[in-house]
Each structure stands twice: as C-alpha cells, then as structure tokens.
XYZ file of C-alpha atoms in Angstrom:
281
model
C -39.936 -45.230 -43.199
C -39.524 -41.817 -41.577
C -40.570 -43.205 -38.164
C -37.653 -45.660 -38.109
C -34.037 -45.109 -37.108
C -31.777 -44.287 -40.033
C -28.081 -45.155 -39.990
C -25.763 -42.716 -41.724
C -22.237 -43.979 -42.307
C -19.523 -41.477 -43.105
C -21.516 -39.110 -40.929
C -18.688 -36.577 -40.607
C -18.061 -36.346 -44.362
C -19.287 -33.762 -46.849
C -22.502 -35.535 -47.757
C -22.950 -37.583 -44.581
C -23.071 -34.730 -42.113
C -25.526 -32.856 -44.333
C -27.729 -35.942 -44.538
C -27.659 -36.169 -40.727
C -28.562 -32.490 -40.408
C -31.418 -32.644 -42.907
C -32.852 -35.835 -41.406
C -32.800 -34.377 -37.916
C -34.387 -31.170 -39.151
C -37.191 -33.354 -40.497
C -37.566 -35.127 -37.139
C -36.139 -38.456 -38.299
C -34.223 -40.491 -35.670
C -30.624 -40.766 -36.855
C -27.618 -42.835 -35.845
C -24.604 -40.835 -37.043
C -21.775 -43.325 -37.503
C -18.126 -42.587 -38.232
C -14.694 -43.551 -36.951
C -14.603 -40.407 -34.845
C -18.082 -39.173 -34.039
C -21.280 -39.796 -32.108
C -21.440 -43.501 -32.887
C -18.124 -45.323 -33.401
C -18.066 -47.181 -36.699
C -15.066 -48.469 -38.592
C -15.399 -50.149 -41.974
C -12.251 -52.161 -41.281
C -13.465 -53.366 -37.869
C -16.448 -55.626 -38.442
C -17.089 -55.826 -34.703
C -18.545 -52.301 -34.984
C -21.077 -53.224 -37.664
C -23.722 -55.027 -35.591
C -24.030 -52.277 -33.016
C -24.423 -49.712 -35.783
C -27.175 -51.754 -37.447
C -29.201 -52.665 -34.365
C -32.789 -51.428 -34.698
C -32.115 -49.693 -38.025
C -34.526 -49.797 -40.969
C -32.772 -47.556 -43.508
C -29.112 -46.851 -44.227
C -27.117 -44.224 -46.089
C -24.046 -46.134 -47.089
C -20.820 -44.212 -47.808
C -18.226 -46.873 -48.718
C -14.572 -46.864 -47.793
C -12.627 -46.111 -50.977
C -10.589 -48.936 -52.405
C -12.448 -51.720 -50.585
C -15.148 -54.265 -51.413
C -16.889 -54.120 -48.043
C -20.337 -53.001 -49.181
C -21.399 -56.540 -50.067
C -20.753 -58.158 -46.654
C -22.150 -55.093 -44.892
C -25.374 -55.150 -46.873
C -25.756 -58.867 -46.245
C -25.417 -58.229 -42.525
C -27.798 -55.270 -42.726
C -30.460 -57.496 -44.283
C -30.079 -59.990 -41.428
C -30.662 -57.115 -38.981
C -33.950 -56.229 -40.678
C -32.821 -53.213 -42.680
C -35.294 -52.614 -45.490
C -33.895 -49.662 -47.421
C -30.398 -48.626 -48.461
C -29.131 -45.574 -50.316
C -25.619 -46.040 -51.658
C -23.154 -43.225 -52.312
C -21.458 -44.066 -55.583
C -19.848 -41.896 -58.259
C -20.765 -40.235 -61.519
C -18.948 -41.694 -64.487
C -18.157 -45.093 -62.989
C -19.652 -46.823 -66.030
C -17.557 -44.699 -68.421
C -14.150 -46.324 -69.057
C -12.796 -42.990 -70.311
C -13.890 -40.966 -67.268
C -10.795 -41.310 -65.116
C -7.726 -43.444 -64.608
C -7.931 -45.725 -61.600
C -4.912 -47.566 -60.263
C -6.130 -47.764 -56.674
C -9.096 -50.134 -56.849
C -11.642 -47.398 -56.092
C -13.623 -48.001 -59.277
C -13.660 -51.765 -58.775
C -14.984 -51.306 -55.245
C -17.688 -48.875 -56.383
C -18.895 -51.214 -59.117
C -19.026 -54.124 -56.681
C -20.904 -51.944 -54.178
C -23.538 -51.039 -56.743
C -23.919 -54.691 -57.739
C -24.228 -55.673 -54.085
C -27.129 -53.334 -53.316
C -28.923 -54.258 -56.544
C -28.673 -57.944 -55.621
C -29.489 -57.473 -51.919
C -33.262 -57.893 -52.032
C -33.602 -54.566 -50.182
C -35.192 -51.380 -51.455
C -32.190 -49.627 -52.967
C -31.323 -46.276 -54.464
C -27.935 -45.215 -55.837
C -26.618 -41.656 -55.659
C -23.974 -40.838 -58.279
C -22.782 -37.271 -57.701
C -20.182 -35.553 -59.816
C -17.667 -33.013 -58.533
C -18.763 -31.474 -55.220
C -18.875 -27.668 -55.211
C -17.645 -27.979 -51.622
C -14.270 -29.201 -52.863
C -13.475 -25.491 -53.124
C -14.525 -24.689 -49.558
C -13.719 -27.774 -47.480
C -12.006 -30.210 -49.796
C -9.135 -30.623 -52.228
C -8.908 -27.010 -53.319
C -9.962 -25.017 -50.239
C -6.442 -23.949 -49.272
C -5.700 -22.869 -52.838
C -8.840 -20.723 -52.880
C -7.802 -19.075 -49.617
C -4.345 -18.393 -51.068
C -5.953 -16.633 -54.024
C -4.651 -18.986 -56.726
C -6.010 -22.222 -58.119
C -2.873 -23.645 -59.711
C -4.104 -26.816 -61.381
C -3.619 -28.900 -64.536
C -7.238 -28.608 -65.674
C -6.665 -26.738 -68.942
C -9.835 -25.042 -70.142
C -12.010 -28.033 -69.268
C -15.275 -27.701 -67.383
C -17.291 -29.660 -64.831
C -20.909 -29.460 -63.704
C -20.177 -29.025 -59.983
C -23.001 -30.129 -57.666
C -23.774 -28.685 -54.248
C -23.459 -31.215 -51.414
C -26.682 -29.803 -49.938
C -28.486 -31.014 -53.064
C -26.770 -34.394 -52.805
C -27.963 -34.697 -49.213
C -31.491 -33.627 -50.123
C -31.682 -36.387 -52.751
C -30.390 -38.951 -50.250
C -32.902 -37.840 -47.599
C -35.760 -38.056 -50.095
C -34.711 -41.593 -51.007
C -34.322 -42.638 -47.356
C -37.656 -41.284 -46.179
C -39.986 -41.092 -49.170
C -41.602 -43.349 -51.705
C -40.935 -43.680 -55.415
C -37.138 -43.859 -55.252
C -36.578 -47.620 -55.047
C -34.552 -48.960 -57.957
C -33.474 -45.482 -59.059
C -29.956 -44.404 -59.995
C -29.670 -40.650 -59.545
C -26.752 -39.068 -61.402
C -26.285 -35.659 -59.815
C -24.814 -32.486 -61.249
C -25.232 -28.763 -61.036
C -27.281 -26.817 -63.601
C -24.360 -25.977 -65.897
C -20.700 -26.771 -66.474
C -18.067 -24.261 -65.392
C -14.395 -23.891 -66.228
C -12.045 -23.194 -63.337
C -11.747 -19.633 -64.633
C -15.510 -19.292 -64.145
C -15.292 -20.984 -60.736
C -12.609 -18.519 -59.636
C -14.702 -15.602 -60.893
C -17.759 -16.796 -58.953
C -15.755 -17.152 -55.753
C -14.134 -13.746 -56.317
C -17.549 -12.176 -56.751
C -18.873 -13.824 -53.596
C -15.882 -13.029 -51.379
C -14.951 -9.607 -52.728
C -11.310 -10.608 -53.145
C -9.451 -11.880 -56.170
C -9.171 -15.591 -56.728
C -7.664 -16.616 -60.042
C -7.112 -19.824 -61.902
C -3.580 -20.494 -63.125
C -3.532 -23.382 -65.635
C -0.503 -25.649 -65.358
C 0.650 -28.641 -67.319
C 0.542 -31.943 -65.482
C 4.346 -31.924 -65.357
C 4.455 -28.408 -63.891
C 1.864 -29.290 -61.276
C 3.645 -32.484 -60.231
C 6.951 -30.611 -60.004
C 5.392 -27.925 -57.776
C 3.958 -30.533 -55.419
C 7.256 -32.401 -55.235
C 9.023 -29.148 -54.311
C 6.455 -28.784 -51.517
C 7.455 -32.184 -50.155
C 5.053 -34.563 -51.850
C 6.317 -37.897 -53.136
C 6.338 -38.135 -56.949
C 3.687 -40.874 -56.830
C 1.342 -38.881 -54.587
C 1.873 -35.754 -56.671
C 1.031 -37.613 -59.869
C -2.047 -39.103 -58.216
C -3.275 -35.688 -57.106
C -2.700 -34.252 -60.582
C -4.849 -37.034 -62.000
C -7.733 -36.083 -59.697
C -8.511 -33.182 -62.014
C -8.097 -35.369 -65.113
C -11.863 -35.591 -65.725
C -12.069 -31.785 -65.729
C -9.093 -31.465 -68.074
C -10.549 -34.058 -70.437
C -14.086 -32.654 -70.259
C -15.598 -35.969 -69.166
C -17.510 -34.359 -66.276
C -18.929 -31.417 -68.223
C -22.235 -33.084 -69.102
C -25.401 -32.358 -67.134
C -27.483 -34.924 -65.259
C -31.141 -34.775 -64.260
C -30.970 -36.624 -60.933
C -31.750 -33.635 -58.703
C -34.743 -32.714 -60.844
C -36.060 -36.287 -60.925
C -35.612 -36.895 -57.202
C -36.690 -33.506 -55.849
C -38.806 -31.945 -58.572
C -36.608 -28.852 -58.732
C -33.452 -27.622 -60.386
C -30.077 -28.017 -58.651
C -28.495 -25.013 -56.964
C -26.019 -23.053 -59.058
C -22.345 -22.729 -58.225
C -22.828 -18.980 -57.783
C -25.529 -19.601 -55.168
C -23.222 -22.040 -53.390
C -20.360 -19.496 -53.439
C -22.572 -16.697 -52.127
C -23.900 -18.848 -49.292
C -20.455 -20.140 -48.376
C -18.978 -16.628 -48.302
C -21.881 -15.341 -46.212
C -21.298 -18.160 -43.704
C -17.597 -17.286 -43.417
C -16.487 -20.331 -45.384
C -13.476 -18.574 -46.901
C -11.874 -16.506 -44.163
C -9.459 -13.925 -45.487
C-alpha cells in the first residue's frame, strides 16, 4: 500500500497535518485535502470529491462534524478503486453516559463507523480521546497563555493523548498490514486532572499556569460577559463535561496494540511543545 497515493482529508487539522507530515517523511505520496490547502476539498461540495479520489488507494477520513456524509463518500471511494480507509472517530461514542450531544455529532460518527464497516474495503477506526494539543492549539490554548485555565471540570481527570501518537497509529494503519478490522481506542499513559495538566505546562514553560475550577453556571456567566451567546456558552461548558464526570479517565491500549510501544506522556508533550515555542510568553 505504501507505493500508492494516500488521500488525507482534514489535512490542515490537528491529526490530519501530522498524518501528512509522517507519511511524507516515510516517502509515501500524499494528497493533502482540505477546504483551504494544497488540494481543495469541501465535504459539503460533492463536486470536489471525485478529483480528490482520483488515483487514490488509501484514505484517512476525517468527517465533518454533525453530518452523515461518510457513507456516500465511502461508496464513491470504492467506485474509484480505493482499497483501504482509516476513519477518525471518537473515544466514548458507544458509551451513552460519555457526553451530552444535541448537535448530531454522535449520530454522524456512529453512522460513519457503520459505513466503513459495511463498505467492503479494508477498514480501521481510530478513536482518540482528548488531544493533548487542545492546550497548545485548540480549545484551551489562549487560557494557557493567559496563565489561568478557568473551567468547570471539577477534580475530574482525562487520559490526554498526543496527536503525534494518533497520527502514528493512522499512518501504520494506512501503510502497514495487520490493522484491517481493528478499532483503536487511543489514550495517553495515565489520566491527569487539570491541576496536574497546569503543573506540567508550568514546569515545561517556566511560568505559572494554574487551574481555577468553576461551576458550570460561573463558567457560562463569564463567557456571556465576554460576548458569547448563552447557548454557545452552555455548549462550550459541556465540552469539558466528560472530564468533570470522569468518563474519559480510563486508559486504552490502542497505541500499544497498533505501534508496539507506550503512548507519549503529557509531560513529554508539554516539554516538546515548550521547546518548539508552542506557548509564547
């Protein structure tokens, strides 16, 4: 498979761009597809699908949240001769207590998983938990730079996984053998509270970052004062619900099974990010 062109959708995202980088480092021809990137691709514009799939034999599929577009895309991919697909899904999607979902994201993810399983292609599913990179380039990056993580997470913990490990699992599944039919749940090596996360970042950066626990009501009120709508503020507060409830604290063995090694620790991620200038003062 490594001699064939690989399509990476969501190629500018946290996992997608790392998959592109790791594939290219391994000498694998890559088509990096995104709405704004090397190869124009828009999930909502089906006229872009055929050009993205032309001559492709393997695909890393990062769905558009809240849609059920994986099924028609996979059907079209099969007609183009694609043989292997790795789907980005989510840890906890088969746990009804994991998170509240009023946006259709969970429904779309479940349909996407069913679609690849039923496609007749070689398939692998990646189910990562919380990305460590949410603290450097995602939801909480600005809060880290401000020195305070003010969040309604209580004293809950999560087993944050490094996006580099996620990408390494995806690359192994795209290019190697033995991964077909596997569902890889991905986590870091241990669960951390946000107090421990803040301490690790403080140690890596040499400046104080602290976690300030808020109630959901306090957090929503702060966001509304900053100009958020009440609905958006409540939705953002719910993002950390799985941490608050402890439903993402368990450990998964997907990195070990796929790569034959342990996942990278949050401390190692923080040290590398700080060394690369990821949290400018």
